[in-house]
Each structure stands twice: as structure tokens, then as C-alpha cells.
Coordinates of C-alpha atoms and ligand atoms in Angstrom, one line a residue:
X1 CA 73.9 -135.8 110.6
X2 CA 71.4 -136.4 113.6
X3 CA 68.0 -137.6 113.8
X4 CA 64.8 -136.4 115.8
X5 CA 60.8 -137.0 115.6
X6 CA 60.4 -133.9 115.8
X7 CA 62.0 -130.8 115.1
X8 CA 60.7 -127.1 116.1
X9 CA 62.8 -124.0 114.7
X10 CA 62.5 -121.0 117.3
X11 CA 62.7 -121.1 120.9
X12 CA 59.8 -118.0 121.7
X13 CA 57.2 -119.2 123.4
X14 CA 55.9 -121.1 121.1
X15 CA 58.7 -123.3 120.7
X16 CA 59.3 -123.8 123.5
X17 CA 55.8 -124.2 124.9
X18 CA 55.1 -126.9 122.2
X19 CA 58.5 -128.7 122.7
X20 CA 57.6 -128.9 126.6
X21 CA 53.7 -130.3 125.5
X22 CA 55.3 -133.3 122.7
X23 CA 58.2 -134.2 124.9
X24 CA 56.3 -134.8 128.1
X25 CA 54.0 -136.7 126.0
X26 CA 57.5 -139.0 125.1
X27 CA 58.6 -137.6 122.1
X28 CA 61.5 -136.8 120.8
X29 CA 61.8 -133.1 120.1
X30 CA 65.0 -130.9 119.4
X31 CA 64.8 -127.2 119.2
X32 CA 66.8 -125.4 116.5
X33 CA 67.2 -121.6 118.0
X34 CA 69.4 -119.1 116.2
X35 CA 70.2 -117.2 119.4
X36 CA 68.7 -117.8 122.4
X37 CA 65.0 -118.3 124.0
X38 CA 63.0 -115.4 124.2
X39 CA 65.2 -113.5 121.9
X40 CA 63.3 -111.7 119.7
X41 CA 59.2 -111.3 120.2
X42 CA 58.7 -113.5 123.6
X43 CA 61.5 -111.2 125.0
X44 CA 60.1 -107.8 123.6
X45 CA 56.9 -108.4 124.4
X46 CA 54.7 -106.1 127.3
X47 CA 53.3 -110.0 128.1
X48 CA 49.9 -109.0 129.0
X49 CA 47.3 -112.4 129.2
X50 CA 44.3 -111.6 127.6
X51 CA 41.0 -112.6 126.6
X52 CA 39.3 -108.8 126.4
X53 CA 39.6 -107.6 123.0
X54 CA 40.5 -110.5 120.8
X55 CA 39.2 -111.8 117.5
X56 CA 36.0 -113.9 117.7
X57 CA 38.0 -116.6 116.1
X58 CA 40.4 -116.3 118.7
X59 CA 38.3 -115.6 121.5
X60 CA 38.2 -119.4 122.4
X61 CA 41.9 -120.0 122.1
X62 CA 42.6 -117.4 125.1
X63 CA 40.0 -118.7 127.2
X64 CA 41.6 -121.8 127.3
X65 CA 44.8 -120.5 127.9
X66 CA 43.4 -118.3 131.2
X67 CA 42.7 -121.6 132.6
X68 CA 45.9 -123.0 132.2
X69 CA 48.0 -119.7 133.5
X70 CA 47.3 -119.8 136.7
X71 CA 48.3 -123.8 136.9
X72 CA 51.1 -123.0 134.8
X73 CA 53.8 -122.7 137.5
X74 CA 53.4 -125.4 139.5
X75 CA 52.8 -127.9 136.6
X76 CA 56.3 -126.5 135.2
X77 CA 58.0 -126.3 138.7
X78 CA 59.0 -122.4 137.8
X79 CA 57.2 -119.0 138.5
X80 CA 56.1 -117.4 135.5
X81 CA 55.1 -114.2 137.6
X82 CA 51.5 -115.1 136.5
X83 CA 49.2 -112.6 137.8
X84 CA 45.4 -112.6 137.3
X85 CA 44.9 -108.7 138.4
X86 CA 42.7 -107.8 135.2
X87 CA 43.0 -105.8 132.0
X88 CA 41.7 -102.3 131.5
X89 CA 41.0 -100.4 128.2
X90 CA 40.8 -97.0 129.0
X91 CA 38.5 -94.1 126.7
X92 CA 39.8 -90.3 127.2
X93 CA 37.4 -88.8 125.1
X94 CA 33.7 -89.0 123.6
X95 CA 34.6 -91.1 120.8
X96 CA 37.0 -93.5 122.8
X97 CA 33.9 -93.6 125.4
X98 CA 31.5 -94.7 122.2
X99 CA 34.2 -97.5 121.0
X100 CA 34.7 -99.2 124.3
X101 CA 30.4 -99.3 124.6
X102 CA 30.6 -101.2 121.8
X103 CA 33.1 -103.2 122.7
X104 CA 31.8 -104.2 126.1
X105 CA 28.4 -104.8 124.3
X106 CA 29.8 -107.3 122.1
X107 CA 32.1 -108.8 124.3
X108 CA 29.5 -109.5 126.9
X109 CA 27.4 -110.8 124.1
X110 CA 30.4 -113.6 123.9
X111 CA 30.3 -114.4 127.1
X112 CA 33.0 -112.8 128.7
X113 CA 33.5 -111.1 132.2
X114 CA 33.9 -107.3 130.7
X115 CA 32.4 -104.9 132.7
X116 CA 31.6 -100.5 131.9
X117 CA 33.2 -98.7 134.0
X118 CA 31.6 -95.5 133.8
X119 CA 33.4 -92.6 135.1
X120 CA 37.0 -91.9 137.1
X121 CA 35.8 -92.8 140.5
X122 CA 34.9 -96.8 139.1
X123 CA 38.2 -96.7 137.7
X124 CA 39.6 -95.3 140.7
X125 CA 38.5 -98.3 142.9
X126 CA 40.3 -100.6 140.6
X127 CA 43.4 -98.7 139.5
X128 CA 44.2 -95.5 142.1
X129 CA 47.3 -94.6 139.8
X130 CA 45.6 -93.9 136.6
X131 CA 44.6 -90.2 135.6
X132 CA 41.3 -88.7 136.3
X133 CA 41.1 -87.4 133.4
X134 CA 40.1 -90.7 132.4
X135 CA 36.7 -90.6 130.8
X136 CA 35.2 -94.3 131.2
X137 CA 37.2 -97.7 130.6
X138 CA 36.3 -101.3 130.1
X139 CA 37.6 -103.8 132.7
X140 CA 38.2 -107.9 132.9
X141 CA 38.9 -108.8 136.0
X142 CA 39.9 -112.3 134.3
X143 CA 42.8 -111.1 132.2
X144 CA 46.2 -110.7 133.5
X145 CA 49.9 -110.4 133.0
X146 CA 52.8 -112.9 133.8
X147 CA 57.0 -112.0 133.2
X148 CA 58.4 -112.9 129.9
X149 CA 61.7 -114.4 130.6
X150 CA 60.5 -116.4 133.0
X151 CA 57.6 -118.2 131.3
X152 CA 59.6 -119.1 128.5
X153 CA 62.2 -120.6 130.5
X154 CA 59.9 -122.4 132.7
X155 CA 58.6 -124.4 129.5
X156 CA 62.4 -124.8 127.8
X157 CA 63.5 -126.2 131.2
X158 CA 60.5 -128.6 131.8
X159 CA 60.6 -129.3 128.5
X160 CA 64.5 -130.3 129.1
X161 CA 63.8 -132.4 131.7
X162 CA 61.7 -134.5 130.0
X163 CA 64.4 -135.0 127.3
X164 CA 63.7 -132.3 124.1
X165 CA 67.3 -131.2 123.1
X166 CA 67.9 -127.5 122.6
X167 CA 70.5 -126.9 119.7
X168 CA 71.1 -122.7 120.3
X169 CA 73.4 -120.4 118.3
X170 CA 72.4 -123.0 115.3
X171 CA 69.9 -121.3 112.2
X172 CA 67.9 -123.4 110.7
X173 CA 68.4 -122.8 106.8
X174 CA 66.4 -124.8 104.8
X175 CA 63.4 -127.5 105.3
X176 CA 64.0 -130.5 103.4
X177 CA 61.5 -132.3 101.7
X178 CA 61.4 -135.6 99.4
X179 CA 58.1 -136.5 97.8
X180 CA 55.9 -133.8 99.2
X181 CA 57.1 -134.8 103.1
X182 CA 59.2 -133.5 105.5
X183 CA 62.5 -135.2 105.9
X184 CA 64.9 -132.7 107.6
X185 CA 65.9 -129.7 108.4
X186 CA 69.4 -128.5 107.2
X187 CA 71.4 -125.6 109.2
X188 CA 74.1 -125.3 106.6
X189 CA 77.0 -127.2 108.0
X190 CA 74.9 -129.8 109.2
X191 CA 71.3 -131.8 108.7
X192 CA 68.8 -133.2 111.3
X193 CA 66.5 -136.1 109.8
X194 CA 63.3 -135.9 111.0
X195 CA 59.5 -136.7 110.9
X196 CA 57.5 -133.6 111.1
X197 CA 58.2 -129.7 111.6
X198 CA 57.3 -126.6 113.8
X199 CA 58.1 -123.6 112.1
X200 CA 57.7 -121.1 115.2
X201 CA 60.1 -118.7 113.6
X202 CA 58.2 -115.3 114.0
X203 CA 59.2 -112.4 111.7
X204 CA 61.5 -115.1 110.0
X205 CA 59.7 -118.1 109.6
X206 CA 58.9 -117.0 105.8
X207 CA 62.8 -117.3 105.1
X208 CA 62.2 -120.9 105.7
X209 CA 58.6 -121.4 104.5
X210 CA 58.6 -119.1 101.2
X211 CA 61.0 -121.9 99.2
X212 CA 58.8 -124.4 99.7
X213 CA 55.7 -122.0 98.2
X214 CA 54.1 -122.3 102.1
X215 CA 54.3 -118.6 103.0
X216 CA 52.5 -116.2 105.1
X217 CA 51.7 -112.7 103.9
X218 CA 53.6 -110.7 106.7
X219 CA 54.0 -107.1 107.6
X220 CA 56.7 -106.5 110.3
X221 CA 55.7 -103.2 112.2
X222 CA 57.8 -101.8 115.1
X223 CA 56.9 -101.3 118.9
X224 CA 59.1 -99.2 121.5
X225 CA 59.0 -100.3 124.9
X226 CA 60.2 -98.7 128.0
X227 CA 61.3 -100.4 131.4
X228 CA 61.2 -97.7 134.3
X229 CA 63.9 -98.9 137.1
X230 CA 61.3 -100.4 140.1
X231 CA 58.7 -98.7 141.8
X232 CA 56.6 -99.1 145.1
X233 CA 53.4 -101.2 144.0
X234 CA 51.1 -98.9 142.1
X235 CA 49.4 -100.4 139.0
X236 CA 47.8 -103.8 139.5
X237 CA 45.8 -104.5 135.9
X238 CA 47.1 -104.3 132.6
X239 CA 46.4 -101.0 130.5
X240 CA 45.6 -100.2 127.1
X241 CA 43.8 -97.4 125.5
X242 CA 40.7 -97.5 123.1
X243 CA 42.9 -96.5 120.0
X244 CA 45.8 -98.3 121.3
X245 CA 48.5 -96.3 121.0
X246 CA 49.8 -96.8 124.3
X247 CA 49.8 -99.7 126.6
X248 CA 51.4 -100.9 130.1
X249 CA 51.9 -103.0 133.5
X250 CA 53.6 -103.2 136.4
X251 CA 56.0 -105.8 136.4
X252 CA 56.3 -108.1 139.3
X253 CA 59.8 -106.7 140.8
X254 CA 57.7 -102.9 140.7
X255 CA 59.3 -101.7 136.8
X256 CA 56.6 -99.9 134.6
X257 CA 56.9 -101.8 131.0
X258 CA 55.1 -99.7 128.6
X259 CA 54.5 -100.0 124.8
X260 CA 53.9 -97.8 121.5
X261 CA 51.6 -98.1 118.9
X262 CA 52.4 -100.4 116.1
X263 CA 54.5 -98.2 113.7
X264 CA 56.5 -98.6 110.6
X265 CA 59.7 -100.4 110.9
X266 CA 62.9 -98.6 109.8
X267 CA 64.0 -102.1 108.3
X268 CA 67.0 -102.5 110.8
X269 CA 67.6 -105.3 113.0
X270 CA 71.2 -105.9 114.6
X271 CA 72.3 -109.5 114.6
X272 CA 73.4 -109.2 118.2
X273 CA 73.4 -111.6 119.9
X274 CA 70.7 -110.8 121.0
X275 CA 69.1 -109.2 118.4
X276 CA 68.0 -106.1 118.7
X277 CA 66.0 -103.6 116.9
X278 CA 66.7 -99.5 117.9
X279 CA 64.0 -97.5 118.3
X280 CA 63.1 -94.0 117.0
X281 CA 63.6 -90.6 119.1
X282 CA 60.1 -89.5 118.0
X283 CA 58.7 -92.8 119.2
X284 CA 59.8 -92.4 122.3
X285 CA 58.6 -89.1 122.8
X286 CA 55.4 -90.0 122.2
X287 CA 55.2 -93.1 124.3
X288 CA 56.3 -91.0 127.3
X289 CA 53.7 -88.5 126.6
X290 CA 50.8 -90.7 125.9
X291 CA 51.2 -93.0 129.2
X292 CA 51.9 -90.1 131.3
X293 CA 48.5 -88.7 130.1
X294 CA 46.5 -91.5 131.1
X295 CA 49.4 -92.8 134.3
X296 CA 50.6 -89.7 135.7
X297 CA 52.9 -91.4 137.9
X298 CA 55.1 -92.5 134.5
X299 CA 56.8 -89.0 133.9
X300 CA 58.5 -88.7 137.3
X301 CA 59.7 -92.1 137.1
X302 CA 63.1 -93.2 136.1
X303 CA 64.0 -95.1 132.8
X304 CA 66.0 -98.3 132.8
X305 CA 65.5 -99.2 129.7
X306 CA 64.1 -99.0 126.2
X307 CA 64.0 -101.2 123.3
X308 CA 62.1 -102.0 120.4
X309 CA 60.1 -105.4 119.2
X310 CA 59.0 -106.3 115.7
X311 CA 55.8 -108.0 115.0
X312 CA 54.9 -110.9 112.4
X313 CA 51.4 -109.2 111.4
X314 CA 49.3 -110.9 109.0
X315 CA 46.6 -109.0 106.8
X316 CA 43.9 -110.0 109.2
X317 CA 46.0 -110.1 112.5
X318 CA 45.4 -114.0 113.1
X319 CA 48.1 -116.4 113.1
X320 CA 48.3 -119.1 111.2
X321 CA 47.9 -122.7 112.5
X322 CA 47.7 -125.3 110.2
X323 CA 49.8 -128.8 109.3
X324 CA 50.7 -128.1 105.5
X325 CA 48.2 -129.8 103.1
X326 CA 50.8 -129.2 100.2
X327 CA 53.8 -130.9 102.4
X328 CA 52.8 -133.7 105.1
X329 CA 54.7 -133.3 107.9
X330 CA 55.2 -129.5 108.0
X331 CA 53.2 -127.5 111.4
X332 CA 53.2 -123.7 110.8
X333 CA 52.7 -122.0 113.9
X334 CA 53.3 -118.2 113.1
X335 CA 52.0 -114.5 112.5
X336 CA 50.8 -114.1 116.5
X337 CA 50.3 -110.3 115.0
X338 CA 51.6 -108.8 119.0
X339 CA 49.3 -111.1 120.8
X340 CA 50.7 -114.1 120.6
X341 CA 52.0 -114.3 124.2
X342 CA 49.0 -114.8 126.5
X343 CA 47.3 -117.9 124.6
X344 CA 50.8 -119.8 124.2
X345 CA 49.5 -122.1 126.7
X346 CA 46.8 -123.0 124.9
X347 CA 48.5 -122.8 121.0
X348 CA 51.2 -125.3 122.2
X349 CA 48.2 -127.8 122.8
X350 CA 46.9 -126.8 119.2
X351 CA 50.5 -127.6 117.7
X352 CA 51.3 -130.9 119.9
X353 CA 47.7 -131.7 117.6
X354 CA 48.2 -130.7 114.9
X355 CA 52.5 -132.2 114.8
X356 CA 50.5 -135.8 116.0
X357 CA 48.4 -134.9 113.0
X358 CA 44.7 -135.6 115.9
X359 CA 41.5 -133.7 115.6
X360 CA 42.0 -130.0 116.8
X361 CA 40.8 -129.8 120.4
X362 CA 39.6 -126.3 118.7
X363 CA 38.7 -125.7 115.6
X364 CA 40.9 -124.1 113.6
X365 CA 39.1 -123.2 110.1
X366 CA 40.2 -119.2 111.0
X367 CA 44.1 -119.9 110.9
X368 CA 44.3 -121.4 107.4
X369 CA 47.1 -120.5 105.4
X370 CA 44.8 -120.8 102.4
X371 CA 42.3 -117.9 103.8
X372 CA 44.6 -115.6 102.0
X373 CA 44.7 -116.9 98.5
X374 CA 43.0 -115.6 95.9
X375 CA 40.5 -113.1 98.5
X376 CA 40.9 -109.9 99.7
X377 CA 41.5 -109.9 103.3
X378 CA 39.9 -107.1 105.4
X379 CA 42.8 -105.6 107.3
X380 CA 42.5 -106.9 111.0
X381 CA 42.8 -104.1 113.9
X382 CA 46.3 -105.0 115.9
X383 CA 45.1 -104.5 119.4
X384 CA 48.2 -104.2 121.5
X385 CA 46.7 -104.2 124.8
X386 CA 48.5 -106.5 126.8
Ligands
LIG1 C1 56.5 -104.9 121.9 C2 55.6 -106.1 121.9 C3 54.5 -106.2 122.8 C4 53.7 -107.3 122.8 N1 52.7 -107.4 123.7 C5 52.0 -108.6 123.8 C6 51.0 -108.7 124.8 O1 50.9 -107.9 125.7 N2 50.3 -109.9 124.9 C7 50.5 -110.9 124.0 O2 49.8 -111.9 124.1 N3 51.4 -110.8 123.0 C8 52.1 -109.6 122.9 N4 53.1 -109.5 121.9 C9 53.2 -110.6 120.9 C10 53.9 -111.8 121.5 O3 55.1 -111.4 122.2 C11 54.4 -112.7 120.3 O4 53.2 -113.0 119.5 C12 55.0 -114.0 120.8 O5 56.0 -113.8 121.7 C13 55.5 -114.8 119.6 O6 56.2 -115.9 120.0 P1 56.9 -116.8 119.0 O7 57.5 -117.9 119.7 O8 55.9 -117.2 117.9 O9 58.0 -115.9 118.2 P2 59.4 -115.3 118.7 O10 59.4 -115.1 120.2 O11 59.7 -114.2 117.8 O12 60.3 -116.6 118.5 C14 60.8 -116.9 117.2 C15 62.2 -117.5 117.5 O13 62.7 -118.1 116.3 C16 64.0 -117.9 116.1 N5 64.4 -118.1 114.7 C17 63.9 -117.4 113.6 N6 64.4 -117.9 112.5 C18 65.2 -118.9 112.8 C19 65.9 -119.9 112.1 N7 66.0 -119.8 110.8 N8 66.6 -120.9 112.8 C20 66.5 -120.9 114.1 N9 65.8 -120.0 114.9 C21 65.2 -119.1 114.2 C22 64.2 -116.4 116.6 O14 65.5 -116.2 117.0 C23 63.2 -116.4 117.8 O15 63.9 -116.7 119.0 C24 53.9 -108.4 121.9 C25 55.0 -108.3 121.0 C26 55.8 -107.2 121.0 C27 57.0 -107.2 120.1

């Protein structure tokens, strides 16, 4: 048996982002990861940064976060490949045109930098390499992209260096609770006392939560990606499209990573290590075909890779952020619904909060676990945009 404050189960992003903002604060922390960091969603993901086309509710979240990004990798001491070069959202016919209007209307109306571009020449200026065939789009300049791998390392090493202990290879199993508080967590062969609880388990956090009554109403969809072997610069913002079934960016060492819709998960997940998820022939077909449309330069390049993630989608695609009311001591911090990456920044703040059990520095009413009791929820759109 060991002991820590504090006790977060996954190493994504999230984990390791909210390990890095309690230990630097003194606390002791130990990560429980059942592979390794950035196995399963923070290592799928397309890792766009973005603010355009979020949920009001989480509009203010991602703000934040675009003002820590680009501070990130000094304050960390590690590039994250953080690049502020814009997100575009890109309509290829009369009724895509009429959805990102209305999008840039109500956008604008909250504030944010998002701009019409109306017509393939404005879209030109900004992005040479997509098609001209490209009706109109919808562009913020202050949304970006940054490299997966390394901005989850970057926060497990810094948040190793200022002493949180990373126990990988090790499941957590169950979460242990005397007199409706947290005392432990138990990985089968072994049991770490503790204080309070991240559960930043993604697709699996419910395996943990659901004993205790505390779980999330998840759907897991499936996303292909494809990695193209590098190319010469050519593609500086992230893209989407106005019905997103198709999204992408150039990675920092030149490789086009490119998504799918959201799609229906054959219910197969290898236990690797690393985990891995296969995706479907038909999948990829249309992946290809949709991002050539809109980036010609896609079809003649060459493919290095292609996998598939899973997403922890909630009925109204908003995570949920709360410290349990039912069991003191227990911090959910799940159901990103495939945007989870670009406001990690700002969630770990929300989670080093909520785990020190202060005031929200934002409020968070919106990610209630109790919102889905006993209402119907209005299905939430999953943007995957970057
Ligand atoms: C294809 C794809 C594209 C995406 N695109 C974007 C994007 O462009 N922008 C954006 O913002 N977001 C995007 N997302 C979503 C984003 O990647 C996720 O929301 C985010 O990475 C979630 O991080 P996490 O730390 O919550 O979960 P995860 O990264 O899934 O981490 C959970 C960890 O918990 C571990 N774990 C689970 N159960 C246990 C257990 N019992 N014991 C120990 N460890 C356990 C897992 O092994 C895993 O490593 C995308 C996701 C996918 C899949």
C-alpha cells in the first residue's frame, strides 16, 4: 500500500495537464495510467486549438486556454509545436454557405475574431492550397494547432520535475470510498490511500465511476485519421468543413493529419499496448475523397499512416466538470466529446479548483453531472474541426 494527496487516473492531456498545475503548486500527485501518456484520445487526436465553433458554455473555457498556448512552451521548458496560424471552416455549397453566415453572425455577436470570407480568392490569400471550388469559409485568425505527443509530454515531464509520480502499465480498478469520501484507489494487486480523485479516464472513466452510481451518459463514436509521409509547407490554418465530415492540418514536420466524421464504432478496441482501434475500409475511402475535394493537394500525396480514435461523447457534447456532491473528494473531468484537446490548458486550471475544492475561476453550472438526470437532453452537434 502507498499513499498520495492526490491521485489522477489517465495520463491524456488531462491528466497530465492537471498533475503538472497541483504538483507545481506542492502537492502531491501520482498518476495511475494503464498504458502510456497520450495513448488513447490525446494521441488520436487531429489537435487543432480552437475557440471558433464551440458551445456558448464553453466558449469561455477556450479563450482562456488561447492565452495560455502560446506561453505554454516556455513555461513547461518543452515545444508543444504550438502554432497560432488560424482555423478555417469551409462551405462548398449553398446551404454550407447559409450555415457558416450564421455561424459567423453569432460568433461575432460573442465577441470573437471570426471573419466571412466570401468567395475563393479571400480564401486564397489565406490558404493557397485549398480548392477553388470552395464556395465561402469562415476564418479565426486566433485559433491554431499544436503536436499531440509533444504537449502531453511537455506537462507529464514538468509535472515530474516538480515531484507528481507516474505509475504506467498500472489500471486503476476500483475507487474506494468510506462514509461518502474518497479514500483510495485500488489497482487490483495493490491500493494507493489518498485524499481526493481525478477521474480523467476518457472512454473508460465510467468503468470506474458507474459503481459508485457517478456515471456519465457516454456514446463512443469512431474517427479515422490519416498521416501523409511530410510535405513542403502548404497548409498553414486548421480546416474543417460546415457539415464536418472532414477535417485537417499540417503538422509541424510537413505530414497532412486528416480526420473523418464521427461514425459508429464497430465496438473493437485492441489492448495493445498501445491500444488501438482499426478503422473501416469504407471510412477511409471517404476521408480520402472528401479532403481531396476541398485540398486537392491530399490525393497525390503519400500515406504514412492511418488509425482510428474513439470519442467519450455526452448527449449534449459538453464534458463534465464537477467535484462529486454525492462522494467528497471525487473530481470528474471527462466526456471532452472530440474537443477536448485545445482548452486542456485551461480545464487543468478548472480541475486543480475544483481537486482544492476553491471557487471555479469559471463558472461551471454547464458541466454538471446532474444536467442529465431526469431531463431530456437536446443532442449537442460534435464539431470536429480542429
Ligand atoms: C480523431 C480525434 C480527433 C480529435 N480532434 C480534436 C481537435 O482537433 N481538437 C480538440 O480540442 N480535441 C480533439 N479531439 C478530442 C481530444 O483529443 C480529447 O478530448 C482529449 O484528448 C481527451 O483527453 P483526456 O485526457 O480526457 O482523455 P484520453 O486522452 O483518452 O486519456 C485517458 C487516459 O486514461 C487511461 N485510462 C483509462 N482507464 C484507466 C484506468 N482504469 N486506469 C488507468 N488508466 C486508465 C487511458 O489509457 C488514457 O490514456 C479529437 C479526438 C479524436 C479521437
Amino acid at each position: 500500500m502507498s499513499s498520495s494527496d492526490i491521485i489522477i487516473v489517465g495520463a491524456g492531456i488531462n491528466g497530465c495537464a492537471s498533475a503538472y498545475q497541483l504538483a507545481r503548486e506542492g502537492h502531491q500527485v501520482t498518476v495511475i495510467e494503464r498504458f502510456s501518456p497520450a495513448a488513447m484520445a490525446s494521441g488520436w487526436t487531429l489537435a487543432g486549438v480552437r475557440q471558433s465553433g464551440r458551445h456558448p458554455a464553453e466558449l469561455p473555457i477556450a479563450i482562456e486556454a488561447v492565452e495560455m498556448w502560446p506561453k505554454l512552451s516556455e513555461e513547461l521548458g518543452a515545444d508543444t509545436g504550438y502554432r497560432q496560424e488560424g482555423n478555417l471552416r469551409l462551405a462548398r455549397d449553398e446551404n454550407e454557405v447559409e450555415t457558416i453566415q450564421d455561424l459567423v453572425k453569432v460568433q461575432s455577436k460573442a465577441s470573437l475574431d471570426v471573419i466571412f470570407l466570401n468567395g475563393s480568392v479571400e480564401i486564397h490569400e489565406i490558404a493557397p492550397a485549398i480548392s477553388q471550388k470552395v464556395l465561402a469559409a469562415s476564418f479565426c485568425r486566433t485559433d491554431g494547432h499544436a503536436e499531440p505527443h509533444a504537449t502531453v509530454m511537455a506537462f507529464r515531464a514538468a509535472a515530474e520535475r516538480y515531484g507528481a509520480k507516474f505509475l504506467l502499465g498500472q489500471a486503476a480498478s476500483e475507487i474506494l470510498v468510506d462514509r461518502e469520501r474518497f479514500v483510495g484507489i485500488s489497482t487490483g494487486k495493490d491500493r494507493i490511500v489518498g485524499n481526493n480523485c481525478v477521474i480523467a479516464a476518457g472512454i473508460h472513466s465510467n468503468d470506474l465511476l458507474a459503481p459508485l452510481g457517478l456515471s456519465i451518459p457516454l456514446s463512443i463514436p469512431m474517427v479515422t485519421v490519416i498521416q501523409t509521409e511530410p510535405l513542403q509547407p502548404l497548409l498553414k490554418p486548421v480546416f474543417g468543413v460546415a457539415n464536418a465530415n472532414c477535417a485537417g492540418r499540417q503538422q509541424i514536420d510537413g505530414r497532412l493529419r486528416v480526420t473523418s466524421s464521427a461514425m459508429d464504432w464497430h465496438g473493437e478496441l485492441t489492448q495493445g499496448p498501445p491500444p488501438a482501434v482499426a478503422p473501416t475500409a469504407s471510412s477511409i475511402a471517404r476521408t480520402i475523397e472528401n479532403v481531396s475535394a476541398v485540398l486537392p493537394a491530399f490525393s497525390e500525396a503519400k500515406i504514412a499512416k492511418i488509425w482510428a480514435g474513439l470519442l467519450d461523447l455526452t448527449p449534449d457534447a459538453l464534458p463534465v466538470l464537477e467535484r462529486s456532491p454525492e462522494i467528497d473528494g471525487i473530481v470528474i473531468a471527462a466526456g471532452f466529446s472530440g474537443h477536448g484537446f485545445g482548452i486542456a490548458p485551461m480545464t487543468s486550471l478548472l480541475v486543480r479548483d475544483l481537486v482544492l475544492d476553491e471557487t471555479p475561476r469559471l463558472p461551471l453550472n454547464a458541466f454538471k453531472r446532474s444536467r442529465f438526470q431526469g431531463q431530456e437532453i437536446k443532442q449537442g452537434s460534435l464539431t470536429l474541426h480542429g
